[in-house]
PDB file of C-alpha atoms in Angstrom:
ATOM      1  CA  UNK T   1      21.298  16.251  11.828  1.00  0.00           C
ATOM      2  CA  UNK T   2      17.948  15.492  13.144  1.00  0.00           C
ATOM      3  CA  UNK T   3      17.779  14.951  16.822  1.00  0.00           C
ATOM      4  CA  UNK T   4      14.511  14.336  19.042  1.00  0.00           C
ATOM      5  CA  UNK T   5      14.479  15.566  22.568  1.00  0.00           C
ATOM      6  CA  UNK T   6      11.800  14.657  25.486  1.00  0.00           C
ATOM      7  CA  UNK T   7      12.109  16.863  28.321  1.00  0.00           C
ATOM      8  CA  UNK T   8      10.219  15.298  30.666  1.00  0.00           C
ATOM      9  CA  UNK T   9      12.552  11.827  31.866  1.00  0.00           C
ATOM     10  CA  UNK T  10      10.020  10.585  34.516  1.00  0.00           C
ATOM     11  CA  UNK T  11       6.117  11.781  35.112  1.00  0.00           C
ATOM     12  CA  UNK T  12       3.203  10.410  37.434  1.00  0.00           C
ATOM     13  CA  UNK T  13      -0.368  10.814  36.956  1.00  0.00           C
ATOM     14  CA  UNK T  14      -3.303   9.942  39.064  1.00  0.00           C
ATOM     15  CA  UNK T  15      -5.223   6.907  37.471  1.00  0.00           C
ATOM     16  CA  UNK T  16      -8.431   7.913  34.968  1.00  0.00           C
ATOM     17  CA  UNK T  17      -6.519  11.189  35.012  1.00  0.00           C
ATOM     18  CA  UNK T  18      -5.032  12.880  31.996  1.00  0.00           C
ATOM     19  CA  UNK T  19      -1.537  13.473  30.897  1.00  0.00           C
ATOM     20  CA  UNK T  20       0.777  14.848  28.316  1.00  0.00           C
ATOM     21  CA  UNK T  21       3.889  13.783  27.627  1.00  0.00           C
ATOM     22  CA  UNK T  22       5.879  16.541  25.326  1.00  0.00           C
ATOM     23  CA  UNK T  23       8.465  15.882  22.307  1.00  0.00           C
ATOM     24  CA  UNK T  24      10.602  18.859  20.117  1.00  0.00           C
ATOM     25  CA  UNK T  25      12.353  17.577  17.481  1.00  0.00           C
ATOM     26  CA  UNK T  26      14.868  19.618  14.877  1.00  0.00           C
ATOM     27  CA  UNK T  27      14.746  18.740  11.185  1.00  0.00           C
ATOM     28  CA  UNK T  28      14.882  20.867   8.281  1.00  0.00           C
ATOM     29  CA  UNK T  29      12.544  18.337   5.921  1.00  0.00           C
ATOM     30  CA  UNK T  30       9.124  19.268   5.244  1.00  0.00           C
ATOM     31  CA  UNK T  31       8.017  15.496   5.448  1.00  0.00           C
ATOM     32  CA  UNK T  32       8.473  12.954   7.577  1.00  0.00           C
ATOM     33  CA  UNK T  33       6.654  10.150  10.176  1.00  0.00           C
ATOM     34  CA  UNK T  34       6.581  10.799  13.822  1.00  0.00           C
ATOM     35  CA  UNK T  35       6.165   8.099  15.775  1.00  0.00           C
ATOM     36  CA  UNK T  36       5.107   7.010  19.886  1.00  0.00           C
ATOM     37  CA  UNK T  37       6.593   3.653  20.871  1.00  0.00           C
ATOM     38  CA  UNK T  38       5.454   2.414  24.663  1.00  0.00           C
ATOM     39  CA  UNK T  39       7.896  -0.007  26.347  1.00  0.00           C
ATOM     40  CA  UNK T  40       6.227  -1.564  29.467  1.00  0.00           C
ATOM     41  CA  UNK T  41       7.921  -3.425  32.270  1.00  0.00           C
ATOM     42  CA  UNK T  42       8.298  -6.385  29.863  1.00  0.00           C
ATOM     43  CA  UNK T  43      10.700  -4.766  27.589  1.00  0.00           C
ATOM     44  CA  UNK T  44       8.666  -5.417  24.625  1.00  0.00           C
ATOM     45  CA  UNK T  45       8.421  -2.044  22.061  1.00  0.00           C
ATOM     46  CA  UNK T  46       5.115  -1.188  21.428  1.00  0.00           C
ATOM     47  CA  UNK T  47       4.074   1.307  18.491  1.00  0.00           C
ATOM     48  CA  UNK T  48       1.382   3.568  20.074  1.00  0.00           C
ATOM     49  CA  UNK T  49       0.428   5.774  17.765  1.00  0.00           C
ATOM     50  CA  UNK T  50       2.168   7.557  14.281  1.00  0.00           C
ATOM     51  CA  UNK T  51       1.654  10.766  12.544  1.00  0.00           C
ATOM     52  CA  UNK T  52       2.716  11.577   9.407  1.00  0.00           C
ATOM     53  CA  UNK T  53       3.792  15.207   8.666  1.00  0.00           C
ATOM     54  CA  UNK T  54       1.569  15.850   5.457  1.00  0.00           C
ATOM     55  CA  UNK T  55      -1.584  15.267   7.449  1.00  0.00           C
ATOM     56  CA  UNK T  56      -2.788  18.582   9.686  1.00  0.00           C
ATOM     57  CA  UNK T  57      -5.023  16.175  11.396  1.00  0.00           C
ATOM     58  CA  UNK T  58      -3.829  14.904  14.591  1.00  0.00           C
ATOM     59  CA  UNK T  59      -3.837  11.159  14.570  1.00  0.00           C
ATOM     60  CA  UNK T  60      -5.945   9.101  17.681  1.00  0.00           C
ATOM     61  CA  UNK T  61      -5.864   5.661  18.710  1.00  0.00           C
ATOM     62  CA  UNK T  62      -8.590   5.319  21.430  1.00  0.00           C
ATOM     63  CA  UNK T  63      -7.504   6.842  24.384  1.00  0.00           C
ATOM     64  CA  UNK T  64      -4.104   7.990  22.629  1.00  0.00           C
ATOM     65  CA  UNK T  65      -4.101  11.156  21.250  1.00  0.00           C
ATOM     66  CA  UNK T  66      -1.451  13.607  19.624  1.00  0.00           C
ATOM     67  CA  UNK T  67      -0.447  17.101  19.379  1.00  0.00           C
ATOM     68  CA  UNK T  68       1.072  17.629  15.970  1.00  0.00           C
ATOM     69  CA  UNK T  69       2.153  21.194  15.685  1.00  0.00           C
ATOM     70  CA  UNK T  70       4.808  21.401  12.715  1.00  0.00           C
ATOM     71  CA  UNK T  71       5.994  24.875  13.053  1.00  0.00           C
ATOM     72  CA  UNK T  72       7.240  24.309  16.317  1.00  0.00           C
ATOM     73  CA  UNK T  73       8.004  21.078  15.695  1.00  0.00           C
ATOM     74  CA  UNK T  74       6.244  19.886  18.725  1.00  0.00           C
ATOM     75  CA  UNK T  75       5.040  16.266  18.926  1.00  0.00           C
ATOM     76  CA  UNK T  76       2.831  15.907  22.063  1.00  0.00           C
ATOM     77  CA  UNK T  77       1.376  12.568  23.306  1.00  0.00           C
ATOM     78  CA  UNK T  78      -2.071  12.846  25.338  1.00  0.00           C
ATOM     79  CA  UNK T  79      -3.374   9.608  27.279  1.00  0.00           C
ATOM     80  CA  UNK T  80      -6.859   9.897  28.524  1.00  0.00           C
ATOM     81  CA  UNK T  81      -8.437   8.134  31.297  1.00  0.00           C
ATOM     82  CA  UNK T  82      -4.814   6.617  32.238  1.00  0.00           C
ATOM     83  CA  UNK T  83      -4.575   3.024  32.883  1.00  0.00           C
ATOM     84  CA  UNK T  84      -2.412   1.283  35.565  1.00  0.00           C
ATOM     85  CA  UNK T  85      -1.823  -0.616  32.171  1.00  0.00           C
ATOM     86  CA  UNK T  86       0.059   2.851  30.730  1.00  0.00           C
ATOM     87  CA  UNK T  87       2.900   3.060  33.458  1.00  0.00           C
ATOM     88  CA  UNK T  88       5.613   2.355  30.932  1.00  0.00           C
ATOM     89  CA  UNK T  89       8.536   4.549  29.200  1.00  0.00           C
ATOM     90  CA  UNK T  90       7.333   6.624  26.351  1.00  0.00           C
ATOM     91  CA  UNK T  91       9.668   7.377  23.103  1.00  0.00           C
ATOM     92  CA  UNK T  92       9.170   9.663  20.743  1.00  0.00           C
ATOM     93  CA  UNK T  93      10.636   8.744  17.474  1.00  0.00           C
ATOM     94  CA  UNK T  94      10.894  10.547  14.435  1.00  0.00           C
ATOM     95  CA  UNK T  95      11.645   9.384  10.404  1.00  0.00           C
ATOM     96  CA  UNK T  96      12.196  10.799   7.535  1.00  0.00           C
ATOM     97  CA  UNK T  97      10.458  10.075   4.201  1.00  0.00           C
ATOM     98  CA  UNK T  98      13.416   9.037   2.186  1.00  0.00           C
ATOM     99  CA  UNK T  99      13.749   5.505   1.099  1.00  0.00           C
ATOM    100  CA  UNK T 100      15.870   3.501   3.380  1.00  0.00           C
ATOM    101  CA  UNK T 101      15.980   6.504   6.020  1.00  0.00           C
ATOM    102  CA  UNK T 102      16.805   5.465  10.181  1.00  0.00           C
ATOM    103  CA  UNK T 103      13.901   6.482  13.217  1.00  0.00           C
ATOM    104  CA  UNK T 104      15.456   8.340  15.614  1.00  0.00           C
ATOM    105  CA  UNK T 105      14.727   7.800  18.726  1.00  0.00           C
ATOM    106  CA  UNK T 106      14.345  10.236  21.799  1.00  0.00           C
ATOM    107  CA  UNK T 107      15.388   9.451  25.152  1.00  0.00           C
ATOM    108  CA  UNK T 108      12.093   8.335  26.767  1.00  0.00           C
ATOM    109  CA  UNK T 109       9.972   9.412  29.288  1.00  0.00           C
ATOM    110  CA  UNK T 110       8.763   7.089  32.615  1.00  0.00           C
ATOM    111  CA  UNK T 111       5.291   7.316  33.149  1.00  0.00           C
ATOM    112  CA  UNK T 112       3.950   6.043  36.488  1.00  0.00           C
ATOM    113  CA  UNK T 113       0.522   5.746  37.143  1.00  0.00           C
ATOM    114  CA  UNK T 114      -0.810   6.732  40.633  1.00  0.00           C
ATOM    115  CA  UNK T 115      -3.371   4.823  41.868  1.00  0.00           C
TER     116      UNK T 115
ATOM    117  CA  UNK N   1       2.760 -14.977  12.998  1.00  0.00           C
ATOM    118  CA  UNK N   2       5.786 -14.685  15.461  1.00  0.00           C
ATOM    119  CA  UNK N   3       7.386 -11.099  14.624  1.00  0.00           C
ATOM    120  CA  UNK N   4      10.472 -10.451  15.596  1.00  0.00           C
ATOM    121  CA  UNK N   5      12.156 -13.089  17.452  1.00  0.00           C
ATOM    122  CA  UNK N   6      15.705 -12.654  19.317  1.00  0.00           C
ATOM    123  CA  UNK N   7      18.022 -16.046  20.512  1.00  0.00           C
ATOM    124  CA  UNK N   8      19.040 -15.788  23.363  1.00  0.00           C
ATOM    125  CA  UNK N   9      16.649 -13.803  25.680  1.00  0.00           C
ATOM    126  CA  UNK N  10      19.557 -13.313  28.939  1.00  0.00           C
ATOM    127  CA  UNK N  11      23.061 -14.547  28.200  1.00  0.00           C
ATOM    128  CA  UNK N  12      26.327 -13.838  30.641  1.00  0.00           C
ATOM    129  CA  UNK N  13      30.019 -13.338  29.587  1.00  0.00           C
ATOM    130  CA  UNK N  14      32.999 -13.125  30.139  1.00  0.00           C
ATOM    131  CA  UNK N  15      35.377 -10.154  29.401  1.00  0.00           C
ATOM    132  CA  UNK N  16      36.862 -11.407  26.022  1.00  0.00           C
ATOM    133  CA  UNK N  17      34.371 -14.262  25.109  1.00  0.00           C
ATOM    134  CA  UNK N  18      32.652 -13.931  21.718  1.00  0.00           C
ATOM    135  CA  UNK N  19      28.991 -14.491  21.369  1.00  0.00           C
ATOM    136  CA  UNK N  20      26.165 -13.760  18.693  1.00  0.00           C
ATOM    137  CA  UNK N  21      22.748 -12.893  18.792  1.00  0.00           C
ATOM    138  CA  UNK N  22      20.694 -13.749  16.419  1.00  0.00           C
ATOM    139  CA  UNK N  23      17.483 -12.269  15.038  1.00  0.00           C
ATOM    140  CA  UNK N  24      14.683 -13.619  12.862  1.00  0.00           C
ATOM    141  CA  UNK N  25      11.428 -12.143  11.612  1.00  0.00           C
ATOM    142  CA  UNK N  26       8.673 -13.715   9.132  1.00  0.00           C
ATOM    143  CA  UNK N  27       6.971 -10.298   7.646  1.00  0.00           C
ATOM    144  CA  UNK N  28       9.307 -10.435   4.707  1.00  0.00           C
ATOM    145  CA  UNK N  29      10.429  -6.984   5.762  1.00  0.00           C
ATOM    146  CA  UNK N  30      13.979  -5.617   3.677  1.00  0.00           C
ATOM    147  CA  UNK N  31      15.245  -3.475   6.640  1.00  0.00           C
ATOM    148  CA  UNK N  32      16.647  -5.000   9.779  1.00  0.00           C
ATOM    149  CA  UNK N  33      18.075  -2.822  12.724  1.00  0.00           C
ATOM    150  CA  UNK N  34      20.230  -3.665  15.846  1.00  0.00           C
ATOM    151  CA  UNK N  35      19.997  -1.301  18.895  1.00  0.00           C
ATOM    152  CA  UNK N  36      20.888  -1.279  22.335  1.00  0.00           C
ATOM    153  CA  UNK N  37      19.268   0.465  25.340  1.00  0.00           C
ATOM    154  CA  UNK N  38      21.218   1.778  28.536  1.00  0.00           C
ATOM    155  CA  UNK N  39      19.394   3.731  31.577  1.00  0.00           C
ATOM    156  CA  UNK N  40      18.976   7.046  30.620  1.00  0.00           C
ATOM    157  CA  UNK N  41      20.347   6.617  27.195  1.00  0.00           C
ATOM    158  CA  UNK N  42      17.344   5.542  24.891  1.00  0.00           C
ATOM    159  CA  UNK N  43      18.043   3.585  22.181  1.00  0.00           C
ATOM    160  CA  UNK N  44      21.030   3.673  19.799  1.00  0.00           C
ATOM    161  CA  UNK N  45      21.674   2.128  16.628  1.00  0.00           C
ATOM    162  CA  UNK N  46      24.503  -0.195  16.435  1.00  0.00           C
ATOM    163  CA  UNK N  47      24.384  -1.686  12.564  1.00  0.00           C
ATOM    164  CA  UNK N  48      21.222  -2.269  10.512  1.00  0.00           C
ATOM    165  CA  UNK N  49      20.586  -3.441   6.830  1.00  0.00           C
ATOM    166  CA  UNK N  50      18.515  -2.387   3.630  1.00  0.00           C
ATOM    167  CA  UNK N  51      18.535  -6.079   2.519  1.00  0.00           C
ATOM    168  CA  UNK N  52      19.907  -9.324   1.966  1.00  0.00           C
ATOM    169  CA  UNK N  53      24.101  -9.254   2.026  1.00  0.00           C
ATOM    170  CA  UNK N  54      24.191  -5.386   2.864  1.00  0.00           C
ATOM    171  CA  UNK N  55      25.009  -3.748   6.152  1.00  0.00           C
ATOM    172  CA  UNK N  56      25.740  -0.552   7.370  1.00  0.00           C
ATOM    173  CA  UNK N  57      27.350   1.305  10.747  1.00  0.00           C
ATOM    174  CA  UNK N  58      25.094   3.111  12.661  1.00  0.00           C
ATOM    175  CA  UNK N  59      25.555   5.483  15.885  1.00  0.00           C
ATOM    176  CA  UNK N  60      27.657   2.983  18.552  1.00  0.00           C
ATOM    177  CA  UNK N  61      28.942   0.258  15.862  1.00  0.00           C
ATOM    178  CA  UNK N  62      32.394  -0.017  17.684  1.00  0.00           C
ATOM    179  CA  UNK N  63      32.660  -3.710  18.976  1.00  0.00           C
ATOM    180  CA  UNK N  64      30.009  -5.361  16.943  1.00  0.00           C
ATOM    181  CA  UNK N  65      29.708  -6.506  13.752  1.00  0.00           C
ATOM    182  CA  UNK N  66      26.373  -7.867  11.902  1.00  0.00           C
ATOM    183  CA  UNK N  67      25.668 -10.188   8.600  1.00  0.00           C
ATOM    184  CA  UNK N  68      22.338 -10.598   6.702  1.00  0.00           C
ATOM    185  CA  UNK N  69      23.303 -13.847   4.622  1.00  0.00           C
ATOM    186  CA  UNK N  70      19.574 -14.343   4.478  1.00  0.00           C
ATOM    187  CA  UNK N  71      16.718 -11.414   4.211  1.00  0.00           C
ATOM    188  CA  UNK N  72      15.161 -12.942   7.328  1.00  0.00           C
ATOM    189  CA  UNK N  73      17.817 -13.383   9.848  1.00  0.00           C
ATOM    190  CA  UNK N  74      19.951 -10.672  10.966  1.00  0.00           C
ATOM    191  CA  UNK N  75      22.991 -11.377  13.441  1.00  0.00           C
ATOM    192  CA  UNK N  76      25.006  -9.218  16.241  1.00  0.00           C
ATOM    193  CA  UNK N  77      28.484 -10.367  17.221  1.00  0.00           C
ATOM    194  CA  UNK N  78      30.605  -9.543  19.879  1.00  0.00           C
ATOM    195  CA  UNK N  79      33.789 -10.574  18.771  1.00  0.00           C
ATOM    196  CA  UNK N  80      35.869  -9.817  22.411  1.00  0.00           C
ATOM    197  CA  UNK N  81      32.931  -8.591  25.032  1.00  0.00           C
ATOM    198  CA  UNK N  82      33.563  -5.926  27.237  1.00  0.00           C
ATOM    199  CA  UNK N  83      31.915  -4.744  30.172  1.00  0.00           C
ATOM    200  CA  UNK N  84      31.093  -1.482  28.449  1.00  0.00           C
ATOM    201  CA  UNK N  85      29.007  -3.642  26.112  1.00  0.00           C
ATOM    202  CA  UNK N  86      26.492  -4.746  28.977  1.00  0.00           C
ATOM    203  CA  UNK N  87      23.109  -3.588  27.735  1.00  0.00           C
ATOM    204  CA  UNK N  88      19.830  -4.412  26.440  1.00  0.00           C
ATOM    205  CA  UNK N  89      19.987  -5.588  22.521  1.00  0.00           C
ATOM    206  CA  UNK N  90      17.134  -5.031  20.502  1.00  0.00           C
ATOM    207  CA  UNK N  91      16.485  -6.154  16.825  1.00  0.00           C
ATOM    208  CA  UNK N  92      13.875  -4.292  14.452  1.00  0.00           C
ATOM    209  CA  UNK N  93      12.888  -5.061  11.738  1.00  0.00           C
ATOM    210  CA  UNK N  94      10.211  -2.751   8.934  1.00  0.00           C
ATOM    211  CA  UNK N  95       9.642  -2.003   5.117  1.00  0.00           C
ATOM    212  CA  UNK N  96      11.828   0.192   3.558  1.00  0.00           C
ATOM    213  CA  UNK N  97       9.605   3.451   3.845  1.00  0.00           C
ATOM    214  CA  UNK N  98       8.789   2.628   7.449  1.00  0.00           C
ATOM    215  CA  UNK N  99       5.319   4.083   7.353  1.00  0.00           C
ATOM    216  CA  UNK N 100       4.039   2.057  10.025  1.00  0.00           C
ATOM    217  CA  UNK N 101       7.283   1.705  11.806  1.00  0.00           C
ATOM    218  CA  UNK N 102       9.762  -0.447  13.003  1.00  0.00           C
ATOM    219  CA  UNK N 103       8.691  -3.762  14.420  1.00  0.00           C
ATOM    220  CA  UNK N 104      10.731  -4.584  17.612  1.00  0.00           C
ATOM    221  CA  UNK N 105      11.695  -8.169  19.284  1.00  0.00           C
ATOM    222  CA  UNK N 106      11.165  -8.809  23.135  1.00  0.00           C
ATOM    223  CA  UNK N 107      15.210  -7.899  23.707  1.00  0.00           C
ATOM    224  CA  UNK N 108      18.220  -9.602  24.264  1.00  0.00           C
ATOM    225  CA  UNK N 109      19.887  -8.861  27.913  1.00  0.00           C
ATOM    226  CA  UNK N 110      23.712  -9.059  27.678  1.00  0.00           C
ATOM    227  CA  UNK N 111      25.661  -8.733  31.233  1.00  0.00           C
ATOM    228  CA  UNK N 112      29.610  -9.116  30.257  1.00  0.00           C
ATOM    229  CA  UNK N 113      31.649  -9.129  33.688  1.00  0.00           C
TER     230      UNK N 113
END
């Protein structure tokens, strides 16, 4: 069964400051979508950025960046120049390809931002 | 466009009362999820559906069930709430090969005492 793990529960990081927040995940597909959702204070689920498994690139969304590294099945999120706006919990979510398939969903990481 | 919306936004029980959430999005998407989120837990799957009149368990289904009479509304019950059931409640909704993800309404919170 595929199962996504974030190692990191809680993490602070000074504000304009840089900071990775990590994601392994086990699967024995080849392809698949990897996703970052952002849930602020207001509950709301926020898709950050995706990644799909085919592409080497790693995918960016302005200050949100990724670490796609498929052997290791690593699935790191990078936030530049943090934002008060960032402190939130991270997830880490992962999919497979197949028609119909469920995201899994790690167990989140609380980012604070230091100001 | 609204989304994903979720009815009721707070709601408090009683051990034993019944109660139903409901959940509505306008994207015409085929695949509807329910989850709930607990501290330190993440979120877990309850039920979800791959279209209009099918449903299916997911990882914590015990306590719930769900109907999807019409492709845009998807609803939670709680047939005999139990504390154990307090939570957040979150609906999803996205295509059927997900590519850009799940969309996610604002949450439901459910205290049962």
């Amino acid at each position: 069964a595929q199962t996504v793990t974030q190692s990191q529960p809680e993490m602070s990081v000074q504000e304009a400051e840089t900071v990775t927040l990590s994601c392994t995940y086990d699967t024995s597909e080849s392809d698949y979508y990897l996703f970052w959702y952002k849930q602020p204070p207001s509950r709301q689920m926020i898709l950050v950025i995706r990644q799909e498994a085919y592409k080497q690139q790693n995918a960016t969304e302005n200050r949100f960046s990724v670490n796609f590294q498929k052997a290791a099945k690593s699935f790191s999120l990078k936030i530049s120049d943090s934002q008060l706006g960032d402190a939130a919990m991270y997830f880490c979510a992962y999919r497979r390809t197949t028609y119909g398939d469920k995201i899994i969903f790690g167990k989140g990481t609380r980012l604070h931002i230091l100001p | 466009n609204a989304g994903v919306t979720q009815t009721p936004k707070f709601r408090v029980l009683k051990t034993g009362q019944s109660m139903t959430l409901l959940c509505a999005q306008d994207m015409n998407h085929e695949y509807m999820y329910w989850y709930r989120q607990d501290p330190g837990m993440g979120l877990r799957l309850i039920h979800y559906s791959v279209g209009e009149g099918t449903t299916a368990k997911g990882e914590v289904p015990d306590g719930y069930n769900v109907s999807r009479l019409k492709k845009q509304n998807f609803l939670l019950g709680l047939e005999s709430a139990a504390p154990s059931q307090t939570s957040v409640y979150f609906c999803a909704s996205s295509s059927p090969l997900g590519l850009k993800g799940q969309f996610f309404g604002p949450g439901t919170r459910l205290t049962v005492l």
